[in-house]
Amino acid sequence: MRHNLDHIAELMKKPGREMKEVTGSSMGVPELARRMDDFGDEWSYGIKQLTKFSEKASEALLTVKEAFEKLDDELAEASKKQGKGSAK
């Protein structure tokens, strides 16, 4: 899951940069140019947000994974101690 989220974040960066570089002036018609500029800005912002959210989700999943691994280690250690105590 984390790998997928990290991959999504990386994939989204390129189109975000490319859309930010598109200029409305290349459209020719002033109204279309303005709308294209607005679209490029909104697209870039949206992609940045998706990237940020997927990175944060990946970080959160890593934290959860580490917490479960720690808990698993603690339970294994407690189980070992329990087993030694009952053998006496």
XYZ file of N, CA, C and O in Angstrom:
352
model
N 0.826 -1.186 0.000
C 0.000 0.000 0.000
C 0.875 1.255 0.000
O 0.636 2.185 -0.747
N 1.900 1.253 0.883
C 2.783 2.425 0.939
C 3.502 2.624 -0.391
O 3.646 3.749 -0.860
N 3.949 1.540 -0.973
C 4.635 1.648 -2.260
C 3.716 2.293 -3.295
O 4.134 3.167 -4.053
N 2.464 1.857 -3.336
C 1.497 2.430 -4.281
C 1.292 3.916 -4.037
O 1.246 4.714 -4.981
N 1.155 4.313 -2.791
C 0.967 5.729 -2.465
C 2.200 6.547 -2.835
O 2.087 7.649 -3.373
N 3.381 5.991 -2.561
C 4.608 6.697 -2.942
C 4.702 6.827 -4.457
O 5.122 7.859 -4.981
N 4.316 5.785 -5.153
C 4.363 5.788 -6.618
C 3.373 6.814 -7.181
O 3.693 7.534 -8.121
N 2.189 6.890 -6.600
C 1.187 7.871 -7.029
C 1.746 9.281 -6.864
O 1.640 10.111 -7.765
N 2.360 9.536 -5.729
C 2.912 10.869 -5.471
C 3.952 11.221 -6.528
O 3.955 12.340 -7.055
N 4.805 10.285 -6.860
C 5.845 10.553 -7.861
C 5.235 10.750 -9.244
O 5.637 11.641 -9.990
N 4.247 9.933 -9.585
C 3.599 10.052 -10.888
C 2.888 11.389 -11.060
O 2.867 11.949 -12.156
N 2.326 11.908 -9.996
C 1.544 13.126 -10.076
C 2.398 14.382 -10.205
O 1.926 15.409 -10.678
N 3.637 14.321 -9.789
C 4.488 15.506 -9.832
C 4.740 15.975 -11.268
O 4.699 17.172 -11.543
N 4.979 15.060 -12.178
C 5.308 15.442 -13.552
C 4.146 16.161 -14.247
O 4.341 17.255 -14.775
N 2.929 15.585 -14.265
C 1.847 16.330 -14.927
C 1.539 17.662 -14.243
O 1.144 18.623 -14.904
N 1.746 17.739 -12.943
C 1.539 19.004 -12.243
C 2.491 20.072 -12.738
O 2.093 21.209 -12.990
N 3.760 19.702 -12.900
C 4.748 20.662 -13.417
C 4.416 21.055 -14.850
O 4.491 22.219 -15.223
N 4.039 20.062 -15.661
C 3.746 20.338 -17.070
C 2.539 21.247 -17.237
O 2.548 22.156 -18.061
N 1.482 21.019 -16.473
C 0.288 21.865 -16.594
C 0.567 23.284 -16.121
O 0.005 24.237 -16.650
N 1.434 23.429 -15.142
C 1.760 24.777 -14.661
C 2.488 25.567 -15.746
O 2.365 26.785 -15.833
N 3.232 24.867 -16.610
C 4.001 25.520 -17.661
C 3.164 25.874 -18.892
O 3.587 26.664 -19.722
N 1.965 25.298 -19.021
C 1.110 25.597 -20.175
C 0.611 27.027 -20.054
O 0.112 27.438 -19.008
N 0.748 27.779 -21.121
C 0.274 29.164 -21.085
C -0.954 29.313 -21.960
O -1.058 28.695 -23.027
N -1.860 30.097 -21.496
C -3.085 30.342 -22.245
C -2.828 31.113 -23.527
O -3.583 30.989 -24.494
N -1.757 31.877 -23.562
C -1.481 32.685 -24.758
C -1.280 31.820 -25.999
O -1.508 32.276 -27.121
N -0.917 30.572 -25.814
C -0.735 29.678 -26.963
C -2.078 29.278 -27.582
O -2.117 28.715 -28.674
N -3.179 29.597 -26.909
C -4.507 29.249 -27.405
C -5.009 30.237 -28.457
O -5.892 29.925 -29.237
N -4.491 31.457 -28.444
C -4.888 32.439 -29.447
C -6.056 33.313 -29.026
O -5.941 34.520 -28.963
N -7.194 32.746 -28.730
C -8.396 33.489 -28.360
C -8.262 33.939 -26.900
O -8.031 33.108 -26.020
N -8.402 35.247 -26.619
C -8.170 35.760 -25.267
C -8.985 35.055 -24.171
O -8.442 34.724 -23.126
N -10.278 34.828 -24.413
C -11.105 34.174 -23.388
C -10.626 32.741 -23.141
O -10.542 32.286 -22.010
N -10.317 32.045 -24.204
C -9.808 30.680 -24.082
C -8.447 30.697 -23.381
O -8.158 29.836 -22.545
N -7.629 31.668 -23.689
C -6.314 31.792 -23.053
C -6.464 31.970 -21.545
O -5.772 31.321 -20.756
N -7.374 32.857 -21.138
C -7.609 33.098 -19.705
C -8.091 31.836 -19.012
O -7.608 31.469 -17.939
N -9.030 31.153 -19.649
C -9.564 29.925 -19.050
C -8.500 28.836 -18.974
O -8.458 28.067 -18.019
N -7.643 28.764 -19.982
C -6.572 27.771 -19.967
C -5.585 28.068 -18.853
O -5.120 27.157 -18.169
N -5.283 29.353 -18.648
C -4.405 29.732 -17.539
C -5.028 29.335 -16.201
O -4.355 28.771 -15.335
N -6.313 29.618 -16.038
C -7.012 29.246 -14.803
C -7.002 27.735 -14.603
O -6.745 27.240 -13.507
N -7.285 27.008 -15.680
C -7.307 25.548 -15.595
C -5.930 25.020 -15.197
O -5.813 24.143 -14.339
N -4.874 25.555 -15.814
C -3.518 25.118 -15.490
C -3.176 25.352 -14.034
O -2.587 24.497 -13.377
N -3.564 26.515 -13.505
C -3.312 26.820 -12.098
C -4.079 25.871 -11.179
O -3.528 25.359 -10.206
N -5.362 25.639 -11.490
C -6.176 24.744 -10.668
C -5.664 23.314 -10.743
O -5.613 22.601 -9.738
N -5.306 22.882 -11.932
C -4.790 21.519 -12.129
C -3.513 21.340 -11.303
O -3.357 20.352 -10.594
N -2.618 22.293 -11.409
C -1.350 22.219 -10.684
C -1.599 22.165 -9.177
O -0.998 21.360 -8.470
N -2.510 23.011 -8.695
C -2.838 23.015 -7.264
C -3.420 21.665 -6.846
O -3.019 21.093 -5.820
N -4.346 21.142 -7.639
C -4.969 19.855 -7.313
C -3.967 18.719 -7.284
O -3.997 17.868 -6.382
N -3.062 18.700 -8.241
C -2.040 17.660 -8.285
C -1.119 17.778 -7.071
O -0.760 16.775 -6.451
N -0.758 19.006 -6.706
C 0.081 19.199 -5.515
C -0.621 18.672 -4.271
O 0.007 18.049 -3.408
N -1.933 18.921 -4.184
C -2.689 18.443 -3.022
C -2.726 16.919 -2.995
O -2.532 16.307 -1.943
N -2.992 16.300 -4.149
C -3.006 14.829 -4.212
C -1.652 14.254 -3.830
O -1.561 13.253 -3.116
N -0.601 14.891 -4.314
C 0.750 14.442 -3.979
C 0.990 14.546 -2.482
O 1.477 13.603 -1.846
N 0.626 15.688 -1.911
C 0.825 15.911 -0.477
C 0.037 14.886 0.341
O 0.563 14.287 1.281
N -1.227 14.664 -0.027
C -2.063 13.727 0.718
C -1.553 12.293 0.597
O -1.558 11.543 1.575
N -1.097 11.895 -0.582
C -0.597 10.527 -0.734
C 0.702 10.344 0.047
O 0.932 9.287 0.649
N 1.546 11.375 0.091
C 2.772 11.292 0.894
C 2.441 11.184 2.373
O 3.045 10.390 3.098
N 1.479 11.970 2.835
C 1.074 11.917 4.251
C 0.457 10.554 4.591
O 0.706 10.011 5.663
N -0.346 10.007 3.670
C -0.942 8.689 3.899
C 0.138 7.627 3.988
O 0.069 6.718 4.828
N 1.140 7.729 3.148
C 2.255 6.784 3.178
C 2.992 6.864 4.515
O 3.331 5.840 5.112
N 3.244 8.088 4.978
C 3.908 8.277 6.270
C 3.062 7.693 7.404
O 3.599 7.060 8.325
N 1.764 7.897 7.350
C 0.871 7.371 8.391
C 0.888 5.848 8.383
O 0.926 5.214 9.448
N 0.877 5.248 7.200
C 0.934 3.786 7.121
C 2.250 3.252 7.674
O 2.270 2.201 8.322
N 3.340 3.959 7.451
C 4.625 3.545 8.006
C 4.576 3.590 9.531
O 5.057 2.675 10.204
N 3.977 4.627 10.081
C 3.844 4.742 11.531
C 3.015 3.595 12.097
O 3.379 2.994 13.110
N 1.925 3.260 11.420
C 1.079 2.144 11.856
C 1.864 0.835 11.784
O 1.836 0.027 12.722
N 2.570 0.626 10.697
C 3.371 -0.592 10.523
C 4.394 -0.729 11.641
O 4.531 -1.802 12.242
N 5.111 0.362 11.934
C 6.120 0.334 12.986
C 5.501 0.066 14.349
O 6.069 -0.665 15.168
N 4.331 0.636 14.609
C 3.649 0.409 15.890
C 3.229 -1.048 16.029
O 3.389 -1.647 17.101
N 2.718 -1.640 14.950
C 2.323 -3.053 15.006
C 3.546 -3.956 15.175
O 3.487 -4.944 15.906
N 4.640 -3.620 14.516
C 5.858 -4.425 14.670
C 6.365 -4.360 16.110
O 6.776 -5.377 16.680
N 6.331 -3.165 16.710
C 6.761 -3.011 18.100
C 5.851 -3.813 19.028
O 6.323 -4.519 19.921
N 4.558 -3.704 18.807
C 3.605 -4.445 19.623
C 3.814 -5.950 19.471
O 3.804 -6.697 20.454
N 4.047 -6.396 18.249
C 4.289 -7.811 17.986
C 5.536 -8.290 18.732
O 5.533 -9.363 19.345
N 6.605 -7.490 18.702
C 7.832 -7.833 19.425
C 7.588 -7.896 20.931
O 8.059 -8.816 21.611
N 6.830 -6.932 21.450
C 6.535 -6.913 22.884
C 5.692 -8.119 23.291
O 5.932 -8.732 24.336
N 4.726 -8.474 22.462
C 3.899 -9.652 22.761
C 4.720 -10.943 22.697
O 4.542 -11.843 23.527
N 5.613 -11.020 21.725
C 6.477 -12.208 21.627
C 7.370 -12.315 22.855
O 7.550 -13.416 23.404
N 7.931 -11.200 23.294
C 8.788 -11.199 24.477
C 7.998 -11.585 25.725
O 8.456 -12.379 26.550
N 6.810 -11.044 25.877
C 5.961 -11.375 27.021
C 5.571 -12.849 26.992
O 5.533 -13.513 28.035
N 5.318 -13.366 25.817
C 4.961 -14.778 25.676
C 6.134 -15.673 26.078
O 5.948 -16.701 26.731
N 7.342 -15.284 25.690
C 8.533 -16.053 26.070
C 8.700 -16.068 27.581
O 8.987 -17.097 28.183
N 8.521 -14.891 28.197
C 8.657 -14.784 29.653
C 7.588 -15.606 30.351
O 7.840 -16.252 31.351
N 6.392 -15.601 29.807
C 5.270 -16.364 30.368
C 5.582 -17.855 30.307
O 5.339 -18.592 31.244
N 6.119 -18.287 29.175
C 6.454 -19.695 28.979
C 7.557 -20.154 29.922
O 7.507 -21.250 30.466
N 8.560 -19.322 30.187
C 9.647 -19.664 31.107
C 9.135 -19.732 32.539
O 9.547 -20.572 33.315
N 8.238 -18.843 32.883
C 7.699 -18.797 34.230
C 6.845 -20.000 34.567
O 6.848 -20.505 35.672
N 6.117 -20.551 33.578
C 5.234 -21.681 33.856
C 5.983 -22.999 33.838
O 5.501 -23.996 34.329
N 7.219 -23.027 33.316
C 7.997 -24.264 33.250
C 8.615 -24.580 34.586
O 9.017 -25.693 34.839
N 8.708 -23.628 35.490
C 9.371 -23.837 36.797
C 8.483 -24.503 37.768
O 7.435 -24.639 37.953
